[in-house]
Amino acid sequence: MARMIELRSDADTLPTDAMREAMARAPVGDDILGEDPSTNELQAVAASLFGKDAALLTISGTMSNQVAVMALTQRGDEVIVGRDAHLYNMEVAGLTTLSQVQPRAIDAPHGQYDLDQMRSALRSSSIQSAATGLICLENTYNLNAGDVCSLDNMIGVRRLARAHGVPVYLDGARVFNAAAALGVPLSALAEQVDVLQICLTKGLGCPLGSLLLGSRAFIEKAKRIRQRLGGGMRQSGVIAAAGLVGLQTMREHMHADHAHARLLAKGLAALPGIGLLTPEPQSNIVAIELATRNPGLDDLIEQLKARHVLIKKIGERQARMVTHFQVDTADVEYVLKSFRDILAPRLA
Ligand SMILES: *Cc1c(COP(=O)(O)O)cnc(C)c1O
């Protein structure tokens, strides 16, 4: 079968040969006892890369997000969160069911958190109001846009949070993309928050895993919550080994991925019948809107699939494409040609 060009998500990459070899060779032990050497090494490498005291491997970004909120809040707190955040929209209401906190959504146009809205959303407890227990950021922001939150905006959030004595959490599923787009070290972003989560499965291309990063005290608390959720692992070194390869060798790809997203957006913008929701992609995500129902989006997706191109439907007339290290420049050109071939006859 011909290779599919996978643009639905950067989570849908396949592990590299180097990752599979590292997984096969990984020294392992019981991680619940803290005796898995590969997991310990990955946690130490990640903590030092981000300038945090300690790290904890979890099975997914979703688990990290939920463990973090449970560790950082109390039942009945309010949590400020971006309206388009994964934590708020894509985690089966974990905020309200697991942590039993009340989300207070604010706007973050183009990934910049509205500090005025955040200021008025920050509340202390009274006889009738719940206190804000946590501010949750996401960078890059919005899984259908990949907007980059500026360092200045993050500093602004940090300042507000400090003034109110509220901790800040960062969902950094795509923090490698954010740092590459901003041209700042990972530690500069991590420094603005108390705790963050990074996904090994997005731009880094690993098959599994996420890391929570924070103070030693936070990580000890998070470890017990992860255990309570059934997320304690035994020989997790097989996952960690791929994670180490990802952290050590895959970070440089983000610049090329972003260039490919811009190339894709530029080519698509030139086609009749297609509008860009991300006219100038800031990272690795391109979203389009069909200006006409002809051809319908489902039909377009099917026809692209027949040409071995996979894109993801995100609305009635909207779709997204996410670039990653398994999509090269020739692939982007082929995708554009496929769009042209499908659309041109129909709009003629
Ligand atoms: C993918 C993603 C997650 C969740 O990661 P999983 O490993 O799929 O659970 C969380 N937040 C953001 C912003 C993501 O893109």
mmCIF file with all atom_site columns, N, CA, C and O in Angstrom, residues 167-212:
data_model
loop_
_atom_site.group_PDB
_atom_site.id
_atom_site.type_symbol
_atom_site.label_atom_id
_atom_site.label_alt_id
_atom_site.label_comp_id
_atom_site.label_asym_id
_atom_site.label_entity_id
_atom_site.label_seq_id
_atom_site.pdbx_PDB_ins_code
_atom_site.Cartn_x
_atom_site.Cartn_y
_atom_site.Cartn_z
_atom_site.occupancy
_atom_site.B_iso_or_equiv
_atom_site.pdbx_formal_charge
_atom_site.auth_seq_id
_atom_site.auth_comp_id
_atom_site.auth_asym_id
_atom_site.auth_atom_id
_atom_site.pdbx_PDB_model_num
ATOM 1   N N  . PRO A 1 167 ? -1.439 29.937 41.448 1.00 0.00 ? 167 PRO A N  1
ATOM 2   C CA . PRO A 1 167 ? -0.446 29.257 40.608 1.00 0.00 ? 167 PRO A CA 1
ATOM 3   C C  . PRO A 1 167 ? -0.851 29.227 39.127 1.00 0.00 ? 167 PRO A C  1
ATOM 4   O O  . PRO A 1 167 ? -2.037 29.355 38.804 1.00 0.00 ? 167 PRO A O  1
ATOM 5   N N  . VAL A 1 168 ? 0.145  29.080 38.274 1.00 0.00 ? 168 VAL A N  1
ATOM 6   C CA . VAL A 1 168 ? -0.094 29.034 36.826 1.00 0.00 ? 168 VAL A CA 1
ATOM 7   C C  . VAL A 1 168 ? 0.384  27.688 36.291 1.00 0.00 ? 168 VAL A C  1
ATOM 8   O O  . VAL A 1 168 ? 1.488  27.234 36.603 1.00 0.00 ? 168 VAL A O  1
ATOM 9   N N  . TYR A 1 169 ? -0.475 27.073 35.476 1.00 0.00 ? 169 TYR A N  1
ATOM 10  C CA . TYR A 1 169 ? -0.163 25.793 34.842 1.00 0.00 ? 169 TYR A CA 1
ATOM 11  C C  . TYR A 1 169 ? -0.127 25.991 33.333 1.00 0.00 ? 169 TYR A C  1
ATOM 12  O O  . TYR A 1 169 ? -0.935 26.741 32.788 1.00 0.00 ? 169 TYR A O  1
ATOM 13  N N  . LEU A 1 170 ? 0.813  25.341 32.675 1.00 0.00 ? 170 LEU A N  1
ATOM 14  C CA . LEU A 1 170 ? 0.887  25.410 31.209 1.00 0.00 ? 170 LEU A CA 1
ATOM 15  C C  . LEU A 1 170 ? 0.686  24.033 30.599 1.00 0.00 ? 170 LEU A C  1
ATOM 16  O O  . LEU A 1 170 ? 1.449  23.101 30.882 1.00 0.00 ? 170 LEU A O  1
ATOM 17  N N  . ASP A 1 171 ? -0.339 23.912 29.758 1.00 0.00 ? 171 ASP A N  1
ATOM 18  C CA . ASP A 1 171 ? -0.478 22.734 28.910 1.00 0.00 ? 171 ASP A CA 1
ATOM 19  C C  . ASP A 1 171 ? 0.447  22.967 27.720 1.00 0.00 ? 171 ASP A C  1
ATOM 20  O O  . ASP A 1 171 ? 0.119  23.699 26.793 1.00 0.00 ? 171 ASP A O  1
ATOM 21  N N  . GLY A 1 172 ? 1.612  22.349 27.792 1.00 0.00 ? 172 GLY A N  1
ATOM 22  C CA . GLY A 1 172 ? 2.624  22.546 26.746 1.00 0.00 ? 172 GLY A CA 1
ATOM 23  C C  . GLY A 1 172 ? 2.711  21.342 25.822 1.00 0.00 ? 172 GLY A C  1
ATOM 24  O O  . GLY A 1 172 ? 3.805  20.917 25.460 1.00 0.00 ? 172 GLY A O  1
ATOM 25  N N  . ALA A 1 173 ? 1.550  20.812 25.440 1.00 0.00 ? 173 ALA A N  1
ATOM 26  C CA . ALA A 1 173 ? 1.547  19.680 24.506 1.00 0.00 ? 173 ALA A CA 1
ATOM 27  C C  . ALA A 1 173 ? 2.422  20.002 23.292 1.00 0.00 ? 173 ALA A C  1
ATOM 28  O O  . ALA A 1 173 ? 3.154  19.150 22.790 1.00 0.00 ? 173 ALA A O  1
ATOM 29  N N  . ARG A 1 174 ? 2.344  21.276 22.834 1.00 0.00 ? 174 ARG A N  1
ATOM 30  C CA . ARG A 1 174 ? 3.154  21.717 21.689 1.00 0.00 ? 174 ARG A CA 1
ATOM 31  C C  . ARG A 1 174 ? 4.103  22.847 22.080 1.00 0.00 ? 174 ARG A C  1
ATOM 32  O O  . ARG A 1 174 ? 4.328  23.777 21.318 1.00 0.00 ? 174 ARG A O  1
ATOM 33  N N  . VAL A 1 175 ? 4.686  22.742 23.266 1.00 0.00 ? 175 VAL A N  1
ATOM 34  C CA . VAL A 1 175 ? 5.576  23.809 23.735 1.00 0.00 ? 175 VAL A CA 1
ATOM 35  C C  . VAL A 1 175 ? 6.852  23.884 22.890 1.00 0.00 ? 175 VAL A C  1
ATOM 36  O O  . VAL A 1 175 ? 7.466  24.944 22.765 1.00 0.00 ? 175 VAL A O  1
ATOM 37  N N  . PHE A 1 176 ? 7.232  22.758 22.272 1.00 0.00 ? 176 PHE A N  1
ATOM 38  C CA . PHE A 1 176 ? 8.426  22.788 21.416 1.00 0.00 ? 176 PHE A CA 1
ATOM 39  C C  . PHE A 1 176 ? 8.168  23.643 20.186 1.00 0.00 ? 176 PHE A C  1
ATOM 40  O O  . PHE A 1 176 ? 9.041  24.358 19.709 1.00 0.00 ? 176 PHE A O  1
ATOM 41  N N  . ASN A 1 177 ? 6.939  23.570 19.673 1.00 0.00 ? 177 ASN A N  1
ATOM 42  C CA . ASN A 1 177 ? 6.554  24.429 18.554 1.00 0.00 ? 177 ASN A CA 1
ATOM 43  C C  . ASN A 1 177 ? 6.539  25.892 18.994 1.00 0.00 ? 177 ASN A C  1
ATOM 44  O O  . ASN A 1 177 ? 6.988  26.770 18.271 1.00 0.00 ? 177 ASN A O  1
ATOM 45  N N  . ALA A 1 178 ? 6.002  26.143 20.188 1.00 0.00 ? 178 ALA A N  1
ATOM 46  C CA . ALA A 1 178 ? 5.923  27.522 20.686 1.00 0.00 ? 178 ALA A CA 1
ATOM 47  C C  . ALA A 1 178 ? 7.312  28.123 20.835 1.00 0.00 ? 178 ALA A C  1
ATOM 48  O O  . ALA A 1 178 ? 7.566  29.241 20.372 1.00 0.00 ? 178 ALA A O  1
ATOM 49  N N  . ALA A 1 179 ? 8.218  27.375 21.458 1.00 0.00 ? 179 ALA A N  1
ATOM 50  C CA . ALA A 1 179 ? 9.574  27.891 21.684 1.00 0.00 ? 179 ALA A CA 1
ATOM 51  C C  . ALA A 1 179 ? 10.287 28.135 20.356 1.00 0.00 ? 179 ALA A C  1
ATOM 52  O O  . ALA A 1 179 ? 10.971 29.151 20.187 1.00 0.00 ? 179 ALA A O  1
ATOM 53  N N  . ALA A 1 180 ? 10.103 27.215 19.399 1.00 0.00 ? 180 ALA A N  1
ATOM 54  C CA . ALA A 1 180 ? 10.746 27.384 18.089 1.00 0.00 ? 180 ALA A CA 1
ATOM 55  C C  . ALA A 1 180 ? 10.189 28.619 17.392 1.00 0.00 ? 180 ALA A C  1
ATOM 56  O O  . ALA A 1 180 ? 10.939 29.421 16.826 1.00 0.00 ? 180 ALA A O  1
ATOM 57  N N  . ALA A 1 181 ? 8.872  28.803 17.445 1.00 0.00 ? 181 ALA A N  1
ATOM 58  C CA . ALA A 1 181 ? 8.254  29.945 16.774 1.00 0.00 ? 181 ALA A CA 1
ATOM 59  C C  . ALA A 1 181 ? 8.696  31.264 17.412 1.00 0.00 ? 181 ALA A C  1
ATOM 60  O O  . ALA A 1 181 ? 8.887  32.261 16.724 1.00 0.00 ? 181 ALA A O  1
ATOM 61  N N  . LEU A 1 182 ? 8.849  31.265 18.732 1.00 0.00 ? 182 LEU A N  1
ATOM 62  C CA . LEU A 1 182 ? 9.232  32.493 19.438 1.00 0.00 ? 182 LEU A CA 1
ATOM 63  C C  . LEU A 1 182 ? 10.738 32.716 19.425 1.00 0.00 ? 182 LEU A C  1
ATOM 64  O O  . LEU A 1 182 ? 11.209 33.812 19.716 1.00 0.00 ? 182 LEU A O  1
ATOM 65  N N  . GLY A 1 183 ? 11.498 31.665 19.124 1.00 0.00 ? 183 GLY A N  1
ATOM 66  C CA . GLY A 1 183 ? 12.956 31.777 19.166 1.00 0.00 ? 183 GLY A CA 1
ATOM 67  C C  . GLY A 1 183 ? 13.467 31.979 20.587 1.00 0.00 ? 183 GLY A C  1
ATOM 68  O O  . GLY A 1 183 ? 14.416 32.727 20.817 1.00 0.00 ? 183 GLY A O  1
ATOM 69  N N  . VAL A 1 184 ? 12.821 31.334 21.546 1.00 0.00 ? 184 VAL A N  1
ATOM 70  C CA . VAL A 1 184 ? 13.278 31.427 22.940 1.00 0.00 ? 184 VAL A CA 1
ATOM 71  C C  . VAL A 1 184 ? 13.552 30.017 23.475 1.00 0.00 ? 184 VAL A C  1
ATOM 72  O O  . VAL A 1 184 ? 12.994 29.043 22.962 1.00 0.00 ? 184 VAL A O  1
ATOM 73  N N  . PRO A 1 185 ? 14.425 29.916 24.493 1.00 0.00 ? 185 PRO A N  1
ATOM 74  C CA . PRO A 1 185 ? 14.664 28.587 25.071 1.00 0.00 ? 185 PRO A CA 1
ATOM 75  C C  . PRO A 1 185 ? 13.416 28.059 25.794 1.00 0.00 ? 185 PRO A C  1
ATOM 76  O O  . PRO A 1 185 ? 12.586 28.848 26.267 1.00 0.00 ? 185 PRO A O  1
ATOM 77  N N  . LEU A 1 186 ? 13.304 26.751 25.875 1.00 0.00 ? 186 LEU A N  1
ATOM 78  C CA . LEU A 1 186 ? 12.170 26.124 26.566 1.00 0.00 ? 186 LEU A CA 1
ATOM 79  C C  . LEU A 1 186 ? 12.066 26.621 28.004 1.00 0.00 ? 186 LEU A C  1
ATOM 80  O O  . LEU A 1 186 ? 10.974 26.847 28.529 1.00 0.00 ? 186 LEU A O  1
ATOM 81  N N  . SER A 1 187 ? 13.237 26.839 28.627 1.00 0.00 ? 187 SER A N  1
ATOM 82  C CA . SER A 1 187 ? 13.244 27.258 30.032 1.00 0.00 ? 187 SER A CA 1
ATOM 83  C C  . SER A 1 187 ? 12.634 28.650 30.206 1.00 0.00 ? 187 SER A C  1
ATOM 84  O O  . SER A 1 187 ? 12.076 28.957 31.255 1.00 0.00 ? 187 SER A O  1
ATOM 85  N N  . ALA A 1 188 ? 12.709 29.491 29.168 1.00 0.00 ? 188 ALA A N  1
ATOM 86  C CA . ALA A 1 188 ? 12.130 30.839 29.275 1.00 0.00 ? 188 ALA A CA 1
ATOM 87  C C  . ALA A 1 188 ? 10.610 30.756 29.393 1.00 0.00 ? 188 ALA A C  1
ATOM 88  O O  . ALA A 1 188 ? 9.995  31.547 30.112 1.00 0.00 ? 188 ALA A O  1
ATOM 89  N N  . LEU A 1 189 ? 10.012 29.794 28.717 1.00 0.00 ? 189 LEU A N  1
ATOM 90  C CA . LEU A 1 189 ? 8.563  29.608 28.819 1.00 0.00 ? 189 LEU A CA 1
ATOM 91  C C  . LEU A 1 189 ? 8.216  28.920 30.140 1.00 0.00 ? 189 LEU A C  1
ATOM 92  O O  . LEU A 1 189 ? 7.277  29.315 30.835 1.00 0.00 ? 189 LEU A O  1
ATOM 93  N N  . ALA A 1 190 ? 9.008  27.909 30.488 1.00 0.00 ? 190 ALA A N  1
ATOM 94  C CA . ALA A 1 190 ? 8.742  27.155 31.720 1.00 0.00 ? 190 ALA A CA 1
ATOM 95  C C  . ALA A 1 190 ? 8.860  28.045 32.961 1.00 0.00 ? 190 ALA A C  1
ATOM 96  O O  . ALA A 1 190 ? 8.149  27.853 33.949 1.00 0.00 ? 190 ALA A O  1
ATOM 97  N N  . GLU A 1 191 ? 9.767  29.019 32.865 1.00 0.00 ? 191 GLU A N  1
ATOM 98  C CA . GLU A 1 191 ? 10.015 29.922 33.993 1.00 0.00 ? 191 GLU A CA 1
ATOM 99  C C  . GLU A 1 191 ? 8.772  30.735 34.372 1.00 0.00 ? 191 GLU A C  1
ATOM 100 O O  . GLU A 1 191 ? 8.631  31.172 35.509 1.00 0.00 ? 191 GLU A O  1
ATOM 101 N N  . GLN A 1 192 ? 7.879  30.946 33.415 1.00 0.00 ? 192 GLN A N  1
ATOM 102 C CA . GLN A 1 192 ? 6.695  31.781 33.665 1.00 0.00 ? 192 GLN A CA 1
ATOM 103 C C  . GLN A 1 192 ? 5.576  31.022 34.364 1.00 0.00 ? 192 GLN A C  1
ATOM 104 O O  . GLN A 1 192 ? 4.556  31.612 34.712 1.00 0.00 ? 192 GLN A O  1
ATOM 105 N N  . VAL A 1 193 ? 5.745  29.713 34.533 1.00 0.00 ? 193 VAL A N  1
ATOM 106 C CA . VAL A 1 193 ? 4.659  28.920 35.118 1.00 0.00 ? 193 VAL A CA 1
ATOM 107 C C  . VAL A 1 193 ? 5.187  28.050 36.253 1.00 0.00 ? 193 VAL A C  1
ATOM 108 O O  . VAL A 1 193 ? 6.384  27.778 36.329 1.00 0.00 ? 193 VAL A O  1
ATOM 109 N N  . ASP A 1 194 ? 4.289  27.640 37.130 1.00 0.00 ? 194 ASP A N  1
ATOM 110 C CA . ASP A 1 194 ? 4.693  26.794 38.252 1.00 0.00 ? 194 ASP A CA 1
ATOM 111 C C  . ASP A 1 194 ? 4.880  25.354 37.813 1.00 0.00 ? 194 ASP A C  1
ATOM 112 O O  . ASP A 1 194 ? 5.804  24.673 38.249 1.00 0.00 ? 194 ASP A O  1
ATOM 113 N N  . VAL A 1 195 ? 3.959  24.925 36.950 1.00 0.00 ? 195 VAL A N  1
ATOM 114 C CA . VAL A 1 195 ? 3.950  23.529 36.509 1.00 0.00 ? 195 VAL A CA 1
ATOM 115 C C  . VAL A 1 195 ? 3.618  23.513 35.027 1.00 0.00 ? 195 VAL A C  1
ATOM 116 O O  . VAL A 1 195 ? 2.837  24.354 34.550 1.00 0.00 ? 195 VAL A O  1
ATOM 117 N N  . LEU A 1 196 ? 4.218  22.579 34.279 1.00 0.00 ? 196 LEU A N  1
ATOM 118 C CA . LEU A 1 196 ? 3.800  22.403 32.894 1.00 0.00 ? 196 LEU A CA 1
ATOM 119 C C  . LEU A 1 196 ? 3.798  20.935 32.515 1.00 0.00 ? 196 LEU A C  1
ATOM 120 O O  . LEU A 1 196 ? 4.373  20.097 33.219 1.00 0.00 ? 196 LEU A O  1
ATOM 121 N N  . GLN A 1 197 ? 3.137  20.690 31.406 1.00 0.00 ? 197 GLN A N  1
ATOM 122 C CA . GLN A 1 197 ? 3.031  19.365 30.811 1.00 0.00 ? 197 GLN A CA 1
ATOM 123 C C  . GLN A 1 197 ? 3.605  19.454 29.417 1.00 0.00 ? 197 GLN A C  1
ATOM 124 O O  . GLN A 1 197 ? 3.347  20.426 28.698 1.00 0.00 ? 197 GLN A O  1
ATOM 125 N N  . ILE A 1 198 ? 4.399  18.474 29.013 1.00 0.00 ? 198 ILE A N  1
ATOM 126 C CA . ILE A 1 198 ? 4.848  18.418 27.620 1.00 0.00 ? 198 ILE A CA 1
ATOM 127 C C  . ILE A 1 198 ? 4.463  17.054 27.042 1.00 0.00 ? 198 ILE A C  1
ATOM 128 O O  . ILE A 1 198 ? 4.554  16.028 27.724 1.00 0.00 ? 198 ILE A O  1
ATOM 129 N N  . CYS A 1 199 ? 4.019  17.044 25.796 1.00 0.00 ? 199 CYS A N  1
ATOM 130 C CA . CYS A 1 199 ? 3.674  15.775 25.141 1.00 0.00 ? 199 CYS A CA 1
ATOM 131 C C  . CYS A 1 199 ? 4.870  15.236 24.379 1.00 0.00 ? 199 CYS A C  1
ATOM 132 O O  . CYS A 1 199 ? 5.518  15.976 23.633 1.00 0.00 ? 199 CYS A O  1
ATOM 133 N N  . LEU A 1 200 ? 5.145  13.960 24.548 1.00 0.00 ? 200 LEU A N  1
ATOM 134 C CA . LEU A 1 200 ? 6.194  13.317 23.756 1.00 0.00 ? 200 LEU A CA 1
ATOM 135 C C  . LEU A 1 200 ? 5.655  12.881 22.395 1.00 0.00 ? 200 LEU A C  1
ATOM 136 O O  . LEU A 1 200 ? 6.420  12.557 21.490 1.00 0.00 ? 200 LEU A O  1
ATOM 137 N N  . THR A 1 201 ? 4.325  12.861 22.282 1.00 0.00 ? 201 THR A N  1
ATOM 138 C CA . THR A 1 201 ? 3.690  12.250 21.109 1.00 0.00 ? 201 THR A CA 1
ATOM 139 C C  . THR A 1 201 ? 3.360  13.233 19.995 1.00 0.00 ? 201 THR A C  1
ATOM 140 O O  . THR A 1 201 ? 2.903  12.811 18.942 1.00 0.00 ? 201 THR A O  1
ATOM 141 N N  . LYS A 1 202 ? 3.524  14.521 20.211 1.00 0.00 ? 202 LYS A N  1
ATOM 142 C CA . LYS A 1 202 ? 3.188  15.483 19.150 1.00 0.00 ? 202 LYS A CA 1
ATOM 143 C C  . LYS A 1 202 ? 4.430  15.688 18.277 1.00 0.00 ? 202 LYS A C  1
ATOM 144 O O  . LYS A 1 202 ? 4.868  14.734 17.658 1.00 0.00 ? 202 LYS A O  1
ATOM 145 N N  . GLY A 1 203 ? 4.997  16.880 18.265 1.00 0.00 ? 203 GLY A N  1
ATOM 146 C CA . GLY A 1 203 ? 6.137  17.129 17.374 1.00 0.00 ? 203 GLY A CA 1
ATOM 147 C C  . GLY A 1 203 ? 7.315  16.199 17.572 1.00 0.00 ? 203 GLY A C  1
ATOM 148 O O  . GLY A 1 203 ? 8.085  15.960 16.637 1.00 0.00 ? 203 GLY A O  1
ATOM 149 N N  . LEU A 1 204 ? 7.489  15.652 18.767 1.00 0.00 ? 204 LEU A N  1
ATOM 150 C CA . LEU A 1 204 ? 8.656  14.798 19.015 1.00 0.00 ? 204 LEU A CA 1
ATOM 151 C C  . LEU A 1 204 ? 8.486  13.407 18.409 1.00 0.00 ? 204 LEU A C  1
ATOM 152 O O  . LEU A 1 204 ? 9.461  12.672 18.257 1.00 0.00 ? 204 LEU A O  1
ATOM 153 N N  . GLY A 1 205 ? 7.249  13.023 18.109 1.00 0.00 ? 205 GLY A N  1
ATOM 154 C CA . GLY A 1 205 ? 7.029  11.796 17.343 1.00 0.00 ? 205 GLY A CA 1
ATOM 155 C C  . GLY A 1 205 ? 7.078  10.491 18.122 1.00 0.00 ? 205 GLY A C  1
ATOM 156 O O  . GLY A 1 205 ? 7.148  9.419  17.523 1.00 0.00 ? 205 GLY A O  1
ATOM 157 N N  . CYS A 1 206 ? 7.026  10.538 19.441 1.00 0.00 ? 206 CYS A N  1
ATOM 158 C CA . CYS A 1 206 ? 7.077  9.289  20.226 1.00 0.00 ? 206 CYS A CA 1
ATOM 159 C C  . CYS A 1 206 ? 5.706  8.593  20.211 1.00 0.00 ? 206 CYS A C  1
ATOM 160 O O  . CYS A 1 206 ? 4.689  9.234  19.998 1.00 0.00 ? 206 CYS A O  1
ATOM 161 N N  . PRO A 1 207 ? 5.695  7.293  20.468 1.00 0.00 ? 207 PRO A N  1
ATOM 162 C CA . PRO A 1 207 ? 4.409  6.578  20.422 1.00 0.00 ? 207 PRO A CA 1
ATOM 163 C C  . PRO A 1 207 ? 3.514  6.837  21.633 1.00 0.00 ? 207 PRO A C  1
ATOM 164 O O  . PRO A 1 207 ? 2.292  6.686  21.539 1.00 0.00 ? 207 PRO A O  1
ATOM 165 N N  . LEU A 1 208 ? 4.080  7.200  22.770 1.00 0.00 ? 208 LEU A N  1
ATOM 166 C CA . LEU A 1 208 ? 3.310  7.320  24.017 1.00 0.00 ? 208 LEU A CA 1
ATOM 167 C C  . LEU A 1 208 ? 3.996  8.307  24.955 1.00 0.00 ? 208 LEU A C  1
ATOM 168 O O  . LEU A 1 208 ? 5.213  8.440  24.918 1.00 0.00 ? 208 LEU A O  1
ATOM 169 N N  . GLY A 1 209 ? 3.205  8.933  25.793 1.00 0.00 ? 209 GLY A N  1
ATOM 170 C CA . GLY A 1 209 ? 3.799  9.595  26.943 1.00 0.00 ? 209 GLY A CA 1
ATOM 171 C C  . GLY A 1 209 ? 3.757  11.093 26.982 1.00 0.00 ? 209 GLY A C  1
ATOM 172 O O  . GLY A 1 209 ? 3.670  11.786 25.964 1.00 0.00 ? 209 GLY A O  1
ATOM 173 N N  . SER A 1 210 ? 3.796  11.581 28.210 1.00 0.00 ? 210 SER A N  1
ATOM 174 C CA . SER A 1 210 ? 3.804  13.004 28.512 1.00 0.00 ? 210 SER A CA 1
ATOM 175 C C  . SER A 1 210 ? 4.605  13.161 29.798 1.00 0.00 ? 210 SER A C  1
ATOM 176 O O  . SER A 1 210 ? 4.746  12.204 30.566 1.00 0.00 ? 210 SER A O  1
ATOM 177 N N  . LEU A 1 211 ? 5.142  14.352 30.013 1.00 0.00 ? 211 LEU A N  1
ATOM 178 C CA . LEU A 1 211 ? 5.877  14.606 31.259 1.00 0.00 ? 211 LEU A CA 1
ATOM 179 C C  . LEU A 1 211 ? 5.290  15.804 31.971 1.00 0.00 ? 211 LEU A C  1
ATOM 180 O O  . LEU A 1 211 ? 5.017  16.837 31.338 1.00 0.00 ? 211 LEU A O  1
ATOM 181 N N  . LEU A 1 212 ? 5.100  15.676 33.274 1.00 0.00 ? 212 LEU A N  1
ATOM 182 C CA . LEU A 1 212 ? 4.760  16.819 34.120 1.00 0.00 ? 212 LEU A CA 1
ATOM 183 C C  . LEU A 1 212 ? 6.062  17.349 34.693 1.00 0.00 ? 212 LEU A C  1
ATOM 184 O O  . LEU A 1 212 ? 6.941  16.561 35.077 1.00 0.00 ? 212 LEU A O  1
#
